[in-house]
Coordinates of C-alpha atoms and ligand atoms in Angstrom, one line a residue:
X1 CA -10.4 72.0 14.7
X2 CA -9.2 69.5 12.2
X3 CA -9.7 70.6 8.6
X4 CA -11.1 67.3 7.5
X5 CA -12.5 64.2 9.1
X6 CA -9.8 61.7 9.9
X7 CA -10.3 58.7 7.6
X8 CA -10.6 55.3 9.1
X9 CA -8.4 54.0 6.3
X10 CA -4.9 55.5 5.7
X11 CA -4.4 56.9 2.3
X12 CA -0.7 56.4 2.0
X13 CA 1.7 53.5 2.8
X14 CA 3.6 55.9 5.1
X15 CA 0.5 56.3 7.2
X16 CA 0.0 52.6 7.3
X17 CA 3.6 52.2 8.5
X18 CA 3.1 54.7 11.3
X19 CA -0.1 53.0 12.4
X20 CA 1.0 49.3 12.3
X21 CA 3.8 47.5 14.0
X22 CA 6.6 46.3 11.6
X23 CA 5.3 42.8 11.7
X24 CA 1.7 43.8 11.1
X25 CA 2.9 46.0 8.2
X26 CA 4.9 43.2 6.6
X27 CA 1.9 40.8 6.7
X28 CA -1.1 43.1 6.2
X29 CA 0.4 45.4 3.6
X30 CA 3.3 43.3 2.3
X31 CA 1.4 40.0 2.1
X32 CA 4.1 38.2 4.1
X33 CA 3.3 35.1 6.2
X34 CA 4.3 35.0 9.9
X35 CA 6.4 32.1 11.1
X36 CA 4.1 29.2 12.0
X37 CA 3.3 28.5 15.6
X38 CA 4.5 32.0 16.6
X39 CA 1.3 34.0 16.5
X40 CA -0.1 35.2 19.8
X41 CA -3.7 34.3 18.9
X42 CA -3.0 30.8 17.7
X43 CA -4.0 29.0 20.9
X44 CA -6.6 31.6 22.0
X45 CA -9.7 29.8 23.1
X46 CA -11.6 32.7 24.5
X47 CA -15.1 33.7 23.3
X48 CA -15.1 36.8 21.2
X49 CA -14.5 38.4 17.9
X50 CA -11.4 38.6 15.7
X51 CA -11.1 41.9 14.0
X52 CA -8.7 43.3 11.4
X53 CA -5.6 44.6 13.1
X54 CA -5.3 47.3 10.4
X55 CA -8.8 48.8 10.2
X56 CA -10.8 47.3 13.1
X57 CA -13.4 45.6 10.9
X58 CA -14.9 42.5 12.5
X59 CA -13.8 39.4 10.5
X60 CA -14.2 36.1 12.4
X61 CA -16.1 34.8 15.4
X62 CA -14.5 32.6 18.0
X63 CA -17.3 30.1 17.3
X64 CA -15.7 29.1 14.0
X65 CA -12.1 28.9 15.3
X66 CA -10.7 25.4 15.5
X67 CA -7.4 23.6 16.0
X68 CA -6.1 22.8 12.5
X69 CA -2.5 22.1 13.7
X70 CA -1.2 24.1 10.7
X71 CA 0.5 26.7 12.9
X72 CA -1.8 29.6 12.2
X73 CA -5.2 30.6 13.6
X74 CA -7.8 28.7 11.6
X75 CA -11.5 29.3 11.1
X76 CA -14.0 27.4 9.1
X77 CA -15.9 30.5 8.1
X78 CA -15.6 34.3 8.1
X79 CA -18.3 36.7 9.2
X80 CA -20.7 37.5 6.4
X81 CA -19.4 40.0 3.7
X82 CA -16.3 40.8 5.7
X83 CA -13.5 39.2 3.6
X84 CA -12.6 39.0 -0.1
X85 CA -11.0 36.1 -1.9
X86 CA -8.4 36.5 -4.7
X87 CA -6.5 34.0 -6.8
X88 CA -2.8 34.1 -5.7
X89 CA -0.2 32.5 -8.0
X90 CA 2.9 33.6 -6.0
X91 CA 5.6 31.2 -4.8
X92 CA 4.8 28.7 -7.6
X93 CA 1.5 27.7 -6.1
X94 CA -2.1 28.5 -6.9
X95 CA -3.8 29.6 -3.6
X96 CA -6.8 31.7 -2.7
X97 CA -5.7 34.8 -0.8
X98 CA -8.1 36.2 1.9
X99 CA -8.1 40.0 2.4
X100 CA -10.1 42.4 4.6
X101 CA -13.0 43.7 2.6
X102 CA -12.8 47.1 4.3
X103 CA -9.1 48.0 4.0
X104 CA -7.7 45.4 1.6
X105 CA -5.2 44.1 4.2
X106 CA -3.8 40.7 3.6
X107 CA -5.1 38.1 6.1
X108 CA -4.0 34.7 4.9
X109 CA -5.3 32.0 2.6
X110 CA -8.3 29.6 2.4
X111 CA -7.9 25.9 1.8
X112 CA -10.4 23.1 1.1
X113 CA -9.3 20.8 4.0
X114 CA -11.4 22.4 6.8
X115 CA -14.0 20.8 9.0
X116 CA -17.8 20.7 8.7
X117 CA -20.0 22.5 8.0
X118 CA -18.0 24.4 5.3
X119 CA -15.0 22.2 4.6
X120 CA -12.9 25.3 4.5
X121 CA -9.8 26.3 6.4
X122 CA -9.3 30.0 6.6
X123 CA -5.6 30.0 7.6
X124 CA -5.1 33.5 9.0
X125 CA -2.0 35.3 10.3
X126 CA -2.2 36.2 14.0
X127 CA -0.5 39.5 13.1
X128 CA -3.5 40.5 10.9
X129 CA -5.9 40.0 13.8
X130 CA -7.0 41.8 17.0
X131 CA -9.0 39.9 19.5
X132 CA -12.0 41.4 21.2
X133 CA -13.1 39.3 24.2
X134 CA -16.8 38.8 24.8
X135 CA -16.4 38.5 28.6
Ligands
FE201 FE1 -9.1 45.8 7.5

């Protein structure tokens, strides 16, 4: 019998490193950005849900995914109460960082050049996402 219930969310960076691939770790925990047009979910058109590759929380629906031509999976809205936004002044820019509300993992950034109905572009690293097909 385990002495304590295994937590959903790792408590140490070592545990995150063991759980994630090196690329997932670099992006989700190190706030890195994957090389544009390389993510495996960029051109995915299947119906389903995009969840956090780190903790499994559901984050985006395929219904809000669209072709932004920016090189990263793009959504015009997240699922309700699933992501958090933070001002990010790194790299000499002011951007809004998007993180997973459940585990704090870095997902990407949100910009104001998206389509209707929100006008937002959630520009999300493929490495931060796991796709769950509806079919
Ligand atoms: Fe997460």
